[in-house]
Coordinates of C-alpha atoms in Angstrom, one line a residue:
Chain W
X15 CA 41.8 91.8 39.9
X16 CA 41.2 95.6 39.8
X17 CA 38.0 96.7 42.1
X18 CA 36.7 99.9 42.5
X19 CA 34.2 101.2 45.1
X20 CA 32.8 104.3 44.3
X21 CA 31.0 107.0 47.0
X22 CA 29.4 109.6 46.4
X23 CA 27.6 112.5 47.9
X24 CA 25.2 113.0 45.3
X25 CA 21.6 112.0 46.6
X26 CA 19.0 113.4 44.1
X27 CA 15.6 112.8 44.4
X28 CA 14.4 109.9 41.7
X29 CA 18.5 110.2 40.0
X30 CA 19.7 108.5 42.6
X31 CA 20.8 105.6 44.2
X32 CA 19.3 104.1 40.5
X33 CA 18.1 106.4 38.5
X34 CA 14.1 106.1 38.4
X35 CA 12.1 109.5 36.4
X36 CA 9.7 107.5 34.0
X37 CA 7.0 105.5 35.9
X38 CA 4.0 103.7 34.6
X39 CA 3.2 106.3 32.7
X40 CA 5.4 105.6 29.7
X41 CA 5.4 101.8 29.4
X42 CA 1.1 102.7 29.5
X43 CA 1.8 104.6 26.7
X44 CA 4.2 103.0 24.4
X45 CA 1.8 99.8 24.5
X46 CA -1.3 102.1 23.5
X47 CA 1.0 103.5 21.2
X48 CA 1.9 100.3 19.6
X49 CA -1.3 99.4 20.0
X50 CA -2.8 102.1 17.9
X51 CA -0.3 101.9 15.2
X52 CA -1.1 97.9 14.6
X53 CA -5.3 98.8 14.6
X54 CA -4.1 101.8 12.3
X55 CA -2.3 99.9 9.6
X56 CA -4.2 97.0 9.3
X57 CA -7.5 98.6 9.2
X58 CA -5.6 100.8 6.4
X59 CA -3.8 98.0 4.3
X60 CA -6.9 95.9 4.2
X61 CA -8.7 99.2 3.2
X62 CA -6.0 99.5 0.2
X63 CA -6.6 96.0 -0.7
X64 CA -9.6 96.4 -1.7
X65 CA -10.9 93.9 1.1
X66 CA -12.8 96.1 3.5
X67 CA -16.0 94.0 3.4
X68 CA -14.2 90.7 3.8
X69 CA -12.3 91.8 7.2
X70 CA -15.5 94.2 8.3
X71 CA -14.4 94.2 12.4
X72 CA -10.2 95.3 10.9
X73 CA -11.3 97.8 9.1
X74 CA -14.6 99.2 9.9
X75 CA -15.1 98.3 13.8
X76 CA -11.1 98.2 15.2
X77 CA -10.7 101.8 14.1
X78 CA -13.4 103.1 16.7
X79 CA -11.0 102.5 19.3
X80 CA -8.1 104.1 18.0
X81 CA -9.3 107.6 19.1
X82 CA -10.0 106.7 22.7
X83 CA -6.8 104.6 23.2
X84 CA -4.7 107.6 21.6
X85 CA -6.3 109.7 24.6
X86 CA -5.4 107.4 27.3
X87 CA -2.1 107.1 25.6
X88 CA -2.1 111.3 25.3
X89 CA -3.4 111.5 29.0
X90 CA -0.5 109.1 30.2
X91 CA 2.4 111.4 28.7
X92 CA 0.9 114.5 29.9
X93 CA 0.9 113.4 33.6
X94 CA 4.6 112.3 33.1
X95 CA 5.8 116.0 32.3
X96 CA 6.6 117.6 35.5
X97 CA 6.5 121.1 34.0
X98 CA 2.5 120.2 32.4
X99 CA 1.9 123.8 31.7
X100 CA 4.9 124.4 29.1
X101 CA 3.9 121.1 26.7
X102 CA 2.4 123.3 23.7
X103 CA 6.4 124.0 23.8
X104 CA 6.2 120.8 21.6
X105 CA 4.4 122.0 19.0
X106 CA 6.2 125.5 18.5
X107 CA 9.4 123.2 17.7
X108 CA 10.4 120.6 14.8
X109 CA 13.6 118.8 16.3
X110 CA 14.6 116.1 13.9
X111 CA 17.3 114.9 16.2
X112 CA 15.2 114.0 18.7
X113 CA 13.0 111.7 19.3
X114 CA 9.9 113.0 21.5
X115 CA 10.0 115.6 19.4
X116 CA 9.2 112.8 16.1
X117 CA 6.6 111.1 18.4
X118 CA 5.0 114.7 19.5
X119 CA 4.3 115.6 15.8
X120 CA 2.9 112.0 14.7
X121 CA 0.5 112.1 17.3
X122 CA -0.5 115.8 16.5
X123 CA -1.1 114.5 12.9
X124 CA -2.1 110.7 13.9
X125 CA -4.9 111.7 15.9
X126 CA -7.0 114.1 13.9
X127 CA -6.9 111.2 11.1
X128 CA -7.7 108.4 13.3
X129 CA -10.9 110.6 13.8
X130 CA -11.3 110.9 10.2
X131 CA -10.9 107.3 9.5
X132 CA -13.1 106.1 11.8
X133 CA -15.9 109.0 11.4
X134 CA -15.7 107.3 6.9
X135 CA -16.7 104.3 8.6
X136 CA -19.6 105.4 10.5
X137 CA -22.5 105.4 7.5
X138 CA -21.6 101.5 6.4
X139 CA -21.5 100.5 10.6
X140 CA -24.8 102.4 11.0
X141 CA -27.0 102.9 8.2
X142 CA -29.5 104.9 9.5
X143 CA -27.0 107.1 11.7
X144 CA -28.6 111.0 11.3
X145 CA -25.5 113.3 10.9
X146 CA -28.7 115.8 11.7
X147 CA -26.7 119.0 10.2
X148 CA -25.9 119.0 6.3
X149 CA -22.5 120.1 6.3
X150 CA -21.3 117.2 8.4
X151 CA -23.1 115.1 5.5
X152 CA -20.7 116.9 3.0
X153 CA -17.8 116.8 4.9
X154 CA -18.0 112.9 5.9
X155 CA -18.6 112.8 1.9
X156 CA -15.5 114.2 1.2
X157 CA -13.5 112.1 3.6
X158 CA -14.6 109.1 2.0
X159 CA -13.5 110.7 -0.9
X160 CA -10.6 110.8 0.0
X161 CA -10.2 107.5 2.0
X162 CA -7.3 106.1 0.0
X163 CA -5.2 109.2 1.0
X164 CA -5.8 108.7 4.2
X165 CA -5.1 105.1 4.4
X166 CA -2.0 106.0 2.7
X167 CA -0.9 108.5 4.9
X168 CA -2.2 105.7 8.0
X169 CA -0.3 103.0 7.1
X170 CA 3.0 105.7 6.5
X171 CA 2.4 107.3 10.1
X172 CA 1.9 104.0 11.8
X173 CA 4.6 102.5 10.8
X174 CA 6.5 105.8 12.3
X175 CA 4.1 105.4 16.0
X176 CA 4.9 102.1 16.1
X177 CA 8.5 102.1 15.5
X178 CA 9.0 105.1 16.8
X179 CA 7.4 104.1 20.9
X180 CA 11.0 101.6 20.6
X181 CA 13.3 104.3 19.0
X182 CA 12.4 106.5 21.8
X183 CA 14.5 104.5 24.1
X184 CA 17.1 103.1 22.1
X185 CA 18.3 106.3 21.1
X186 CA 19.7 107.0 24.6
X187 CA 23.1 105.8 24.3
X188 CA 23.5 106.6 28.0
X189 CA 21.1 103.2 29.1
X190 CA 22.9 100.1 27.6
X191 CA 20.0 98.3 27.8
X192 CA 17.9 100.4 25.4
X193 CA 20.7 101.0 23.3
X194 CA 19.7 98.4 20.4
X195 CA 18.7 99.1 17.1
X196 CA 16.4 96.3 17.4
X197 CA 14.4 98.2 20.0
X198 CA 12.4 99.5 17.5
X199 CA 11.0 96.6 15.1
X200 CA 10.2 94.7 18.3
X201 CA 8.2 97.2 19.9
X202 CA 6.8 97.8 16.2
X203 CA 6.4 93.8 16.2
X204 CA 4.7 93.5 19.4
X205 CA 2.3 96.3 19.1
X206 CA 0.9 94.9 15.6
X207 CA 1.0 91.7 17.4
X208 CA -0.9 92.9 20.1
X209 CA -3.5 94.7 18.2
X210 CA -3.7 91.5 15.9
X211 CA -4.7 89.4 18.9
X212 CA -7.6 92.0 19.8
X213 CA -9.3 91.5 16.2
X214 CA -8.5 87.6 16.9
X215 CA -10.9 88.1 20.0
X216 CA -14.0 90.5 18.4
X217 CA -14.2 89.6 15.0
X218 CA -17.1 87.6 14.2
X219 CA -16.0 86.2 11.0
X220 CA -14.0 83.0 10.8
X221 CA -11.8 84.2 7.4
X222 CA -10.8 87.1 9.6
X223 CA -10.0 84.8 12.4
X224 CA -8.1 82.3 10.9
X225 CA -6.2 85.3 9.0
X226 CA -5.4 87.4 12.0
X227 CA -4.2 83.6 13.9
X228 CA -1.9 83.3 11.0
X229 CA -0.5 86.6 10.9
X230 CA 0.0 86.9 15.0
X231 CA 1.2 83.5 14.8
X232 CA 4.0 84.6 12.6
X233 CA 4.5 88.2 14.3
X234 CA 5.1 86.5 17.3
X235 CA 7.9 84.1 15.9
X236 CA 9.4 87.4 14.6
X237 CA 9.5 88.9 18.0
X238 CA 11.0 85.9 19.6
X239 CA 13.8 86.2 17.0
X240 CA 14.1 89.7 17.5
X241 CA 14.6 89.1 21.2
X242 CA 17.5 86.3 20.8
X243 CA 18.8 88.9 18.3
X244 CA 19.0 91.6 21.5
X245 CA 20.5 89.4 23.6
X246 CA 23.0 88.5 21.5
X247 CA 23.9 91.7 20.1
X248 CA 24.8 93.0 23.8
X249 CA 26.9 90.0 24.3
X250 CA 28.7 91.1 21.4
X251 CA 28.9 94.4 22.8
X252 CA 30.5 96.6 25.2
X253 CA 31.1 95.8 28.8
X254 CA 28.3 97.6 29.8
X255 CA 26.0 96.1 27.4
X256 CA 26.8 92.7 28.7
X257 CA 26.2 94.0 32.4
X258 CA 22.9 95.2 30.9
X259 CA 22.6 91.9 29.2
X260 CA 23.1 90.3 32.6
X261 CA 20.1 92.1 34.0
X262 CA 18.2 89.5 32.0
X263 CA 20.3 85.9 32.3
X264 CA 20.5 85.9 35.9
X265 CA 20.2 89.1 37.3
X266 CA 16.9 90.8 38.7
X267 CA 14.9 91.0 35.7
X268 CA 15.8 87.4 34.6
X269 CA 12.4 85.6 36.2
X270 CA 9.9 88.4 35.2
X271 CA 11.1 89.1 31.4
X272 CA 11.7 85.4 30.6
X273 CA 8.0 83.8 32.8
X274 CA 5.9 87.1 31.7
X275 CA 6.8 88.3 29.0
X276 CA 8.5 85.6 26.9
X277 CA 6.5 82.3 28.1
X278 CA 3.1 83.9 29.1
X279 CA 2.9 86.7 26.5
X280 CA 4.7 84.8 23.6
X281 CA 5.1 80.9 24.1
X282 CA 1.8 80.0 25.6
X283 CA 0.1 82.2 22.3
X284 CA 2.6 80.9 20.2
X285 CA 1.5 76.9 20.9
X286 CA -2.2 77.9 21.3
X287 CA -2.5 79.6 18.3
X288 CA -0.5 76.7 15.9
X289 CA -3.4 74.5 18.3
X290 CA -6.2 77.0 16.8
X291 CA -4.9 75.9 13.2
X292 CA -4.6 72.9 13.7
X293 CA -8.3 72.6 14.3
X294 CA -8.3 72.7 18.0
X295 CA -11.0 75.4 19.4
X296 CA -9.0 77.2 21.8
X297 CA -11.5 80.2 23.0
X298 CA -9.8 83.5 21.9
X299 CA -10.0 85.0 25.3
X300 CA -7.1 83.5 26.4
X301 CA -4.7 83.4 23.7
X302 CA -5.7 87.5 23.3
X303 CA -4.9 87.9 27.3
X304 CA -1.7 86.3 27.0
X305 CA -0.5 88.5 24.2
X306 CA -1.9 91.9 25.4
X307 CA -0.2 91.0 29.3
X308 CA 3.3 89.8 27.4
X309 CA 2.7 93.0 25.1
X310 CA 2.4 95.4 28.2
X311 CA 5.1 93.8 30.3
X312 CA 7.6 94.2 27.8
X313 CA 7.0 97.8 28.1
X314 CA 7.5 98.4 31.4
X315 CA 10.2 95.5 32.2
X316 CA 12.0 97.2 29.5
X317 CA 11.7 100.5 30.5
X318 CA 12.7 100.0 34.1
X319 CA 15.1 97.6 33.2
X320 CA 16.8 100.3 31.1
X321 CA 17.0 103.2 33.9
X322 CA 18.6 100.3 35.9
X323 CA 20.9 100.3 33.1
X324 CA 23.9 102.5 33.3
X325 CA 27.9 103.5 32.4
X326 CA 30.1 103.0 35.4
X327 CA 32.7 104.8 35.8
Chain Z
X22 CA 35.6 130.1 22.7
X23 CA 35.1 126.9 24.7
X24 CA 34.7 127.2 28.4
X25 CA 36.3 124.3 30.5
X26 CA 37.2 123.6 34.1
X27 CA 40.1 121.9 35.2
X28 CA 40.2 119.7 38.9
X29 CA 43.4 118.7 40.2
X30 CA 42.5 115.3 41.8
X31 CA 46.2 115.4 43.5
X32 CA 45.4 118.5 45.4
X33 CA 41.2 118.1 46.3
X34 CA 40.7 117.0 49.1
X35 CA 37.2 116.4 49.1
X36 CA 35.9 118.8 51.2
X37 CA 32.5 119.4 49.7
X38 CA 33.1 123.3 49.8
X39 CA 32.1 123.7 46.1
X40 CA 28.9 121.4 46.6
X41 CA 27.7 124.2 49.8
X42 CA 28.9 127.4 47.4
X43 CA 26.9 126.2 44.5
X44 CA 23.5 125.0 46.2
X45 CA 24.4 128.8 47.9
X46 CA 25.1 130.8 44.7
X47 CA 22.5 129.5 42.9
X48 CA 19.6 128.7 45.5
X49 CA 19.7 124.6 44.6
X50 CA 16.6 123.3 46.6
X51 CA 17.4 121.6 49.5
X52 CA 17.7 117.7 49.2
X53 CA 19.3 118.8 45.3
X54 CA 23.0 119.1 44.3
X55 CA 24.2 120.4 41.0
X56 CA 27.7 119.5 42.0
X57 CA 29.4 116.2 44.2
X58 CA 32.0 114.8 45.5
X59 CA 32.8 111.1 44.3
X60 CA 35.7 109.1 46.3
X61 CA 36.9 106.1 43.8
X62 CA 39.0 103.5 45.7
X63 CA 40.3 101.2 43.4
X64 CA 43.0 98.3 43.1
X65 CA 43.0 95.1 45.7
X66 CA 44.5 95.4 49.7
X67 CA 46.8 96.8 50.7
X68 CA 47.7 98.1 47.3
X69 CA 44.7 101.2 47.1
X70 CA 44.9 104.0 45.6
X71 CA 42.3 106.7 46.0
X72 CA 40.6 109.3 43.8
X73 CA 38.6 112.4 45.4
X74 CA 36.6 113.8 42.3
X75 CA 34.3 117.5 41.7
X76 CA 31.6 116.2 39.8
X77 CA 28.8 118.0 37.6
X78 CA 27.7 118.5 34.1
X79 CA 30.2 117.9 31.7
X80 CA 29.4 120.9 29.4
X81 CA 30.0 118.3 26.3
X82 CA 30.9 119.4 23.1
X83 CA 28.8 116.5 21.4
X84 CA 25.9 117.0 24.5
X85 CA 23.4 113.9 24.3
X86 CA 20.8 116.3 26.1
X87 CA 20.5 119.1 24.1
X88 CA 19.7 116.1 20.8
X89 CA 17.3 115.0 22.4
X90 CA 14.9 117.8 24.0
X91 CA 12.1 118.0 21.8
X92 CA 11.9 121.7 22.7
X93 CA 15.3 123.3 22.3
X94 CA 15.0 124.4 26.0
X95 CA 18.7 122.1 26.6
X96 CA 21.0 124.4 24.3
X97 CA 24.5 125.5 24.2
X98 CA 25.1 128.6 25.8
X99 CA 27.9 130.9 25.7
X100 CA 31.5 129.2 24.7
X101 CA 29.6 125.9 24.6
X102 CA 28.1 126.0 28.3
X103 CA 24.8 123.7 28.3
X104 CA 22.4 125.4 29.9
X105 CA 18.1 124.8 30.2
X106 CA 15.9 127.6 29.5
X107 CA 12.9 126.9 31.9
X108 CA 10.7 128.7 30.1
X109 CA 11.0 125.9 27.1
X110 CA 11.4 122.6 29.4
X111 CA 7.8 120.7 29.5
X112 CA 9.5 118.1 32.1
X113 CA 9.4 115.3 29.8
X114 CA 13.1 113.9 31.9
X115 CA 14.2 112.6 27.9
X116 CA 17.6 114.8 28.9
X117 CA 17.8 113.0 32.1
X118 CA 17.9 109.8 30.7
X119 CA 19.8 111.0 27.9
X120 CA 23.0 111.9 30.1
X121 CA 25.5 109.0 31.3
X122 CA 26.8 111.3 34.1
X123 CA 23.3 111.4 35.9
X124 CA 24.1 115.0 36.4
X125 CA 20.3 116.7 35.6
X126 CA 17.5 116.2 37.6
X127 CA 14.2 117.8 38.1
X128 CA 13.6 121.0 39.8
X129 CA 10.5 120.7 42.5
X130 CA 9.6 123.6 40.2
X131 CA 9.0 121.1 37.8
X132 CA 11.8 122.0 35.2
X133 CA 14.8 120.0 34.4
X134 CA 18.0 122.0 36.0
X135 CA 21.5 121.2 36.2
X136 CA 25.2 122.9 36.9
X137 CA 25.5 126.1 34.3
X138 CA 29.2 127.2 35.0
X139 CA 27.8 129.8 36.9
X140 CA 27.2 131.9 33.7
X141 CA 25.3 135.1 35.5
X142 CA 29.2 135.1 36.9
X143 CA 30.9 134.1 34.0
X144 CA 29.7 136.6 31.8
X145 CA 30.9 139.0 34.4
X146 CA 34.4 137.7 33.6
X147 CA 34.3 135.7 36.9
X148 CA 35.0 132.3 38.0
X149 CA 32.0 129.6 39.0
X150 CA 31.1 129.7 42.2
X151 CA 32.9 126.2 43.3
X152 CA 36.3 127.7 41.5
X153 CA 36.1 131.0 44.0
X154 CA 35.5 128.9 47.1
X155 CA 38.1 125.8 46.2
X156 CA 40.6 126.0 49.5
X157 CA 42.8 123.8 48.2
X158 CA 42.9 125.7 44.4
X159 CA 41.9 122.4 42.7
X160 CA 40.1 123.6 40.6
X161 CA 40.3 125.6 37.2
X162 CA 37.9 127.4 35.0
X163 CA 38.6 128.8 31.7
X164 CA 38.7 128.7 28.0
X165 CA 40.3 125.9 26.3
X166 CA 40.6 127.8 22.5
X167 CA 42.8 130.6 24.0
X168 CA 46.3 128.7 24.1
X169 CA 47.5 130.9 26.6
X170 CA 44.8 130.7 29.1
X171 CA 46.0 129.3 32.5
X172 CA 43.6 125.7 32.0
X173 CA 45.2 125.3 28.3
X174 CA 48.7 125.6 30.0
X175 CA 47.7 123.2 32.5
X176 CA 46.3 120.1 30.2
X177 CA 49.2 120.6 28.3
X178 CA 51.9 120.1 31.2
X179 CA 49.8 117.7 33.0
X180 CA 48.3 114.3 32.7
X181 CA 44.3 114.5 32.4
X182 CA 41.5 112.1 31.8
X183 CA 37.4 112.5 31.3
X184 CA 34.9 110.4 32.5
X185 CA 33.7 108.4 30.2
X186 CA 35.3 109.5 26.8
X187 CA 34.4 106.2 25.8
X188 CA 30.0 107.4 25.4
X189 CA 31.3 109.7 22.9
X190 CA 30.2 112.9 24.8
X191 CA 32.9 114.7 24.4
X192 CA 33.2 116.2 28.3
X193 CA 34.8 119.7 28.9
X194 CA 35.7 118.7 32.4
X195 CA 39.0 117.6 32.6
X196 CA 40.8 115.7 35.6
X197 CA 44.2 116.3 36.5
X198 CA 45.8 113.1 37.7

């Protein structure tokens, strides 16, 4: 057998011995992110259905929050730049190859209309709200207007947040473990799924949570597929993807990814849920806790688990 | 034009003189290194054989960094040297995951900095700073498009390898072996 030890003198700060430069601040906001996108398109596809009454808390209520999770999302990313006073550098650049760059400019045009979206709903959540200045009256006029064009453009730039918080890291060929096409419809999976469980716990009305059981019920067999589909594209991979592969069946990251994030955040919803239809009342608390803890540990199992991740050589 | 460097791993002997000349010529904070020395053993006892490598950036022609900065601030320089203009970087460390040599890291300044051939010396028409100070000669900086420049000569005489070829990155440094 051919072994190789390798030493070297390079000892730089957070590079090495593993290499360790994106902290909580990331996974915190990919899972907003994903988060956002899921409250986003629902609220808009139920809007373009025609069925905004029927699923009032999706589309009318849900929305509300998209603004203020955006900023903690926004917040988190900011305090990960080391070199914070250079970020409107973002914005004087369109970079189609890269993939920051792509998330940069959907936020820039994601939250300005999550504000608009959720400003339309204001008059049917409050009736008696006083805009107090007339041209606010005529501008929130026109943006109901033009609600079905933004609803469009929601569900077209959700699609992109969600996807696109997974295609961030799989587009680094240089981490095996992120390398995966699937990366991004699982993170887009899991963030609709998560925001699906948060409308399973508020909404008031029992269409809308038998619906929303249904539909996280099936996102979550989706993601579990997704997830076998990983796994066994890596074994069918490269060296190095297998060693990444390892991480997960038997190396360090086997017990947290498999207990938190696949039984906790997607098996225990999974049975409680197909329970729920069943006709069992399983309080909503817990099946919502589940998925929103599986949903964030994803995020930052997989992104630590991909710096861990590496070529040898 | 397509600057290159060249290390003879038969003649380095690991001395670390071209780690203390760089983090000299080009004030590396302490604690930093844009440049190291890697010893490879490899094979089973008593059959070893061992490798003494110069690392740093690779300079690739196909540079996973500069794809992915969201602000152009990793671009490619003069005869393809990849370089990071600090006044662009925002610190977002994408380029630092993006590279499978693990050569960038992140200034205490707060930009992302790496090995840049020692372009204030190349445009000069001198060597980088590690090439000058090599006491053994090991090492060997020039342009690979020019046939009859002294590194050309060299990877076409003598058995070579990069590290990694295999990422796809397309690495301008070149081992000797």
């Amino acid at each position: 057998m051919k072994e190789e030890i390798i030493v070297s003198g390079r000892l730089n700060p957070t590079i090495d011995p593993i290499l360790n430069v994106w902290h909580w601040e990331i996974p915190l906001y990919l899972f907003v992110g994903g988060l956002v996108a899921g409250i986003l398109f629902f609220s808009a596809f139920f809007t373009l259905k025609g069925e905004s009454d029927k699923f009032h808390f999706t589309t009318k209520i849900a929305p509300m929050f998209a603004p203020l999770l955006l900023t903690i999302g926004l917040i988190a990313l900011f305090l990960d730049l080391s070199h914070k006073l250079y970020f409107w550098q973002l914005y004087t650049n369109i970079r189609w190859e890269s993939p920051m760059s792509w998330g940069a400019w959907t936020l820039m045009l994601i939250m300005p209309l999550s504000v608009l979206w959720s400003l339309s709903w204001i008059n049917d959540l409050f009736p008696k709200w006083n805009w107090k200045f007339n041209f606010i009256i005529i501008m929130n006029s026109y943006i109901i207007l033009y609600r079905k064009v933004i609803a469009w453009a929601l569900i077209i730039l959700s699609i992109i947040l969600g996807m696109y918080t997974g295609i961030l890291l799989s587009a680094f060929n240089a981490r095996p473990f992120w390398n995966s096409a699937i990366m991004g419809p699982l993170f887009l999976t899991s963030g609709l799924s998560a925001s699906a469980s948060i409308i399973l716990l508020f909404s008031k009305s029992k269409i809308e949570k038998h619906l929303f059981t249904k539909i996280d019920l099936m996102l979550i067999i989706v993601e579990l597929f997704f997830i076998v589909h990983l796994f066994m594209g890596y074994l069918a991979g490269t060296k190095v993807h297998i060693e990444a592969a390892d991480l997960f069946l038997g190396g360090v990251y086997t017990a947290p990814f498999w207990i938190f994030v696949v039984i906790f955040g997607l098996v225990f919803p999974l049975i409680l849920e197909i329970m729920e239809l069943k006709g069992k009342s399983i309080p909503a608390i817990i099946t919502t806790s589940l998925v929103l803890f599986g949903s964030l540990m994803l995020r930052f199992i997989v992104v630590e688990a991909g710096q861990f991740s590496r070529w040898l050589y | 034009m397509r600057y290159a460097m060249a290390i003879d791993t038969k003649k380095c002997i690991g001395c670390s003189d071209c780690v203390v000349a760089c983090q000299v010529e080009n004030n590396v904070p302490i604690g930093y290194c844009r440049d190291w020395v890697v010893e490879a053993t490899s094979g089973t006892y008593p059959e070893l054989f061992m490798e003494l490598r110069s690392e740093r950036c690779n300079h690739c022609s196909n540079a996973p960094c500069v794809r992915c900065c969201p602000t152009e601030a990793s671009h490619y320089g003069m005869g393809g040297i990849v370089l990071v203009d600090p006044d662009e970087c925002i610190g977002c460390k994408a380029c630092i995951v993006s590279c499978p040599y693990d050569a960038r890291f992140v200034h205490p300044e707060g930009y992302v900095d790496k090995c840049t051939f020692c372009i204030h010396k190349v445009e000069k028409g001198e060597n980088p700073a590690c090439v000058d100070v090599c006491p053994t000669k090991c090492m060997y900086f020039g342009d690979t498009d020019d046939p009859n420049s002294e590194i050309s000569k060299l990877l076409k005489k003598r058995k070579w390898k990069t590290l990694i070829p295999e990422a796809g990155t397309e690495p301008n440094i070149y081992y000797l072996t």
